[in-house]
Amino acid sequence: MADKKTLTFALMDPPYENARSTTALRLINIAAKRGYDINVFAYEGSVFLAFAMQKPHPNAMHGRNVEEENHVLTKELVSSLMQEAMRNGGKIDWVNCGLCVDERGAVEAVEGVRRGSPADFLKMAASSDNTLVIGTRG
Amino acid sequence: MANYLFIESRDPYGSNDTQFCCDLAKQLAQQGDAVTVFLVQNGVFPARAGARADELSALAKAGIEILADEFSLRERGIPTDRLTAGVKPAPLDVVIDRLADGCKAIWH
């Protein structure tokens, strides 16, 4: 692919809290569909996006069982984004900040996610065509 | 001349720091840089026709391209034919286009 690009995204927000996580995953999805190489540096609470222990749940308030609730798990979205990138000739290098993982106990991550440090983010940014930092609201 | 993309996810009704983004965008445009402001999430609220949107009007007057994420508009029930002057609906793909082109992107 002549116009193949490499983009880096730095994320900070945990899942299920605000729209930034959704927008970030939408952006990564667009890049994955184009077959771009994508780097993701998950910092702070965003290490939970790929947390392997996420489980679907029923919703007693609405009287729905697990199947009816059909709860979206971000770990599954992360895995499907990786598959989507591969299907289109790209790849996703997803790095969880190791210190952020340890202090939150978010050690288990879905396949394809590796542990790293902010130094990895620097390398990612330096080797990319562009970088977008989606910071937590200050 | 540099190309800048401001991604504004906040609205002036719930945040008191959106003026900073507009001011910076205007200053860059005034010095000759190409600037686009892309509204996303609650950032699309001031794009409603009739909403108090002094900042967006000022951006448009400064020749800044203002785009509003179609998905965010749809989520909030804002029809694309009811946007304030100077704001155009656009898919989120525009952000990836600009990133791929090397645009300097700032998320707010």
Coordinates of C-alpha atoms in Angstrom, one line a residue:
Chain A
M1 CA 0.0 0.0 0.0
A2 CA 1.7 3.1 -1.3
D3 CA -0.1 5.5 1.1
K4 CA 0.1 3.3 4.1
K5 CA 0.4 5.4 7.2
T6 CA 1.4 4.9 10.8
L7 CA -0.6 6.7 13.4
T8 CA -0.1 6.8 17.2
F9 CA -2.9 7.4 19.7
A10 CA -2.3 8.1 23.4
L11 CA -5.4 7.3 25.5
M12 CA -5.9 8.1 29.2
D13 CA -9.6 7.5 30.0
P14 CA -11.0 4.3 31.5
P15 CA -13.9 2.6 29.8
Y16 CA -17.6 3.2 30.6
E17 CA -17.0 6.7 31.9
N18 CA -17.2 9.2 29.1
A19 CA -17.4 9.7 25.4
R20 CA -13.7 10.2 24.9
S21 CA -13.2 6.4 25.0
T22 CA -15.9 5.9 22.4
T23 CA -14.4 8.5 20.1
A24 CA -10.9 7.1 20.5
L25 CA -12.1 3.6 19.5
R26 CA -14.0 5.1 16.6
L27 CA -10.9 6.8 15.3
I28 CA -8.8 3.7 15.7
N29 CA -11.5 1.7 13.9
I30 CA -11.3 4.1 10.9
A31 CA -7.6 3.8 10.7
A32 CA -7.8 0.0 11.0
K33 CA -10.3 -0.2 8.1
R34 CA -7.7 1.7 6.0
G35 CA -5.0 -0.8 6.8
Y36 CA -2.9 1.7 8.7
D37 CA -0.3 0.6 11.2
I38 CA -1.6 1.9 14.5
N39 CA 0.2 2.4 17.8
V40 CA -1.9 2.8 20.9
F41 CA -0.3 3.8 24.2
A42 CA -2.8 3.3 27.0
Y43 CA -2.0 5.4 30.0
E44 CA -3.7 5.8 33.4
G45 CA -7.2 4.4 33.5
S46 CA -7.3 3.5 29.8
V47 CA -5.3 0.3 30.6
F48 CA -8.7 -1.1 31.6
L49 CA -9.9 -0.9 28.0
A50 CA -8.2 -4.2 27.3
F51 CA -8.7 -5.7 30.7
A52 CA -9.3 -9.4 30.2
M53 CA -11.4 -9.9 33.3
Q54 CA -14.3 -7.8 32.0
K55 CA -17.5 -9.7 32.2
P56 CA -21.0 -9.1 30.7
H57 CA -23.7 -8.7 33.2
P58 CA -27.6 -8.8 33.4
N59 CA -29.6 -5.7 34.2
A60 CA -32.0 -6.4 37.0
M61 CA -33.4 -2.8 36.8
H62 CA -34.6 -3.4 33.3
G63 CA -35.3 -7.1 33.8
R64 CA -32.8 -8.2 31.2
N65 CA -30.6 -11.3 31.4
V66 CA -27.0 -11.3 30.2
E67 CA -28.0 -12.2 26.6
E68 CA -30.7 -9.6 26.4
E69 CA -28.5 -6.9 28.0
N70 CA -25.8 -7.7 25.3
H71 CA -23.3 -5.6 27.3
V72 CA -20.5 -4.1 25.2
L73 CA -17.1 -5.1 26.6
T74 CA -14.2 -2.9 25.5
K75 CA -11.8 -5.8 25.7
E76 CA -13.8 -7.4 22.9
L77 CA -13.7 -4.1 20.9
V78 CA -9.9 -3.9 21.3
S79 CA -9.6 -7.5 20.0
S80 CA -11.9 -6.8 17.1
L81 CA -9.9 -3.7 16.2
M82 CA -6.8 -5.7 16.1
Q83 CA -8.4 -8.3 13.8
E84 CA -9.8 -5.5 11.6
A85 CA -6.4 -4.0 11.2
M86 CA -4.9 -7.3 10.3
R87 CA -7.7 -8.1 7.8
N88 CA -6.8 -4.8 6.0
G89 CA -3.1 -5.3 6.0
G90 CA -2.3 -3.2 9.0
K91 CA -1.5 -3.9 12.6
I92 CA -2.1 -2.5 16.0
D93 CA 0.7 -2.3 18.6
W94 CA -1.2 -1.8 21.8
V95 CA 0.9 -0.9 24.8
N96 CA -0.4 -0.6 28.3
C97 CA 1.6 1.5 30.7
G98 CA 3.1 -1.0 33.1
L99 CA 3.0 1.3 36.2
C100 CA -0.6 2.2 35.5
V101 CA -1.4 -1.5 35.2
D102 CA 0.3 -2.4 38.4
E103 CA -1.2 0.3 40.6
R104 CA -4.7 -0.6 39.3
G105 CA -4.3 -4.4 39.3
A106 CA -5.2 -4.5 35.7
V107 CA -2.5 -7.1 34.9
E108 CA -4.6 -9.4 32.7
A109 CA -5.0 -8.0 29.2
V110 CA -6.4 -9.5 26.0
E111 CA -4.1 -11.2 23.5
G112 CA -1.9 -8.8 21.5
V113 CA -1.6 -6.2 24.3
R114 CA 1.9 -5.7 25.7
R115 CA 3.3 -4.0 28.7
G116 CA 5.5 -0.9 28.3
S117 CA 6.4 2.5 29.6
P118 CA 6.1 6.1 28.4
A119 CA 9.4 5.5 26.7
D120 CA 7.5 3.3 24.3
F121 CA 5.1 6.2 23.6
L122 CA 8.1 8.3 22.7
K123 CA 9.4 5.7 20.3
M124 CA 5.9 5.2 18.8
A125 CA 5.5 8.9 18.2
A126 CA 8.9 9.3 16.7
S127 CA 8.3 6.5 14.2
S128 CA 4.8 7.6 13.2
D129 CA 3.4 9.9 10.6
N130 CA 1.3 11.6 13.3
T131 CA 0.2 11.3 16.9
L132 CA -3.0 12.3 18.6
V133 CA -3.1 12.6 22.4
I134 CA -6.6 12.3 23.8
G135 CA -6.0 13.5 27.3
T136 CA -8.3 13.1 30.3
R137 CA -10.2 16.2 31.0
G138 CA -8.3 18.4 33.4
Chain B
M1 CA 2.3 27.8 6.7
A2 CA 1.3 24.9 9.0
N3 CA -2.0 23.0 9.1
Y4 CA -3.7 22.7 12.4
L5 CA -6.7 20.6 13.5
F6 CA -8.4 21.5 16.8
I7 CA -10.7 18.7 18.0
E8 CA -13.1 20.3 20.4
S9 CA -15.0 17.8 22.5
R10 CA -16.3 20.3 25.0
D11 CA -19.1 22.8 24.9
P12 CA -19.1 26.3 26.3
Y13 CA -22.2 25.6 28.4
G14 CA -20.5 22.9 30.5
S15 CA -16.9 23.9 30.3
N16 CA -15.3 27.3 31.0
D17 CA -12.2 26.7 28.9
T18 CA -13.4 26.4 25.3
Q19 CA -12.5 30.1 24.7
F20 CA -8.8 29.2 24.9
C21 CA -9.2 26.8 22.0
C22 CA -11.0 29.4 19.9
D23 CA -8.5 32.1 20.7
L24 CA -5.5 29.9 19.8
A25 CA -7.2 28.8 16.5
K26 CA -7.9 32.5 15.6
Q27 CA -4.3 33.5 16.4
L28 CA -2.9 30.7 14.2
A29 CA -5.3 31.7 11.4
Q30 CA -4.3 35.3 11.7
Q31 CA -0.6 34.5 11.3
G32 CA -1.5 32.6 8.1
D33 CA -1.8 29.0 9.2
A34 CA -4.6 26.8 7.9
V35 CA -6.9 25.9 10.8
T36 CA -9.8 23.6 11.1
V37 CA -11.9 23.1 14.2
F38 CA -13.6 19.8 14.4
L39 CA -16.5 19.6 16.9
V40 CA -17.1 16.2 18.5
Q41 CA -19.1 14.8 21.4
N42 CA -20.7 17.7 23.4
G43 CA -18.6 20.1 21.4
V44 CA -21.3 20.0 18.7
F45 CA -23.9 21.7 21.0
P46 CA -23.0 25.3 20.1
A47 CA -23.4 24.3 16.4
R48 CA -27.2 24.3 16.8
A49 CA -28.9 27.1 14.9
G50 CA -30.1 29.5 17.5
A51 CA -27.7 28.4 20.2
R52 CA -25.5 31.0 21.8
A53 CA -22.4 30.5 19.7
D54 CA -20.4 33.6 19.7
E55 CA -17.1 31.7 19.6
L56 CA -18.1 29.7 16.5
S57 CA -19.2 32.9 14.8
A58 CA -15.9 34.5 15.5
L59 CA -14.1 31.4 14.1
A60 CA -16.1 31.5 10.9
K61 CA -15.4 35.2 10.5
A62 CA -11.7 34.5 10.9
G63 CA -11.9 32.1 7.9
I64 CA -11.6 29.0 10.0
E65 CA -13.2 25.8 8.7
I66 CA -15.6 24.4 11.3
L67 CA -16.8 20.8 11.0
A68 CA -19.2 18.9 13.2
D69 CA -19.0 15.2 13.7
E70 CA -22.1 13.7 12.1
F71 CA -22.3 10.9 14.6
S72 CA -22.2 13.3 17.6
L73 CA -24.9 15.4 15.9
R74 CA -27.1 12.3 15.4
E75 CA -26.6 11.1 19.0
R76 CA -27.8 14.5 20.2
G77 CA -30.7 14.8 17.9
I78 CA -29.3 17.8 16.0
P79 CA -30.3 17.8 12.3
T80 CA -27.6 18.6 9.9
D81 CA -29.8 21.1 8.2
R82 CA -30.2 23.0 11.5
L83 CA -26.6 24.1 12.0
T84 CA -25.5 27.6 12.6
A85 CA -23.9 29.4 9.7
G86 CA -20.3 28.4 9.0
V87 CA -20.6 24.9 10.4
K88 CA -20.6 21.9 8.1
P89 CA -21.4 18.3 9.1
A90 CA -18.5 15.8 8.5
P91 CA -17.6 12.2 9.2
L92 CA -15.0 11.4 11.8
D93 CA -12.9 10.1 9.0
V94 CA -11.8 13.7 8.4
V95 CA -9.7 13.5 11.6
I96 CA -7.9 10.5 10.3
D97 CA -7.5 12.1 6.9
R98 CA -5.8 15.1 8.5
L99 CA -3.6 13.0 10.8
A100 CA -2.5 11.0 7.8
D101 CA -1.7 14.3 6.0
G102 CA 0.6 15.4 8.8
C103 CA -1.7 18.0 10.2
K104 CA -0.9 19.2 13.7
A105 CA -3.8 17.9 15.8
I106 CA -4.8 19.1 19.2
W107 CA -7.5 17.4 21.2
H108 CA -9.4 19.5 23.7

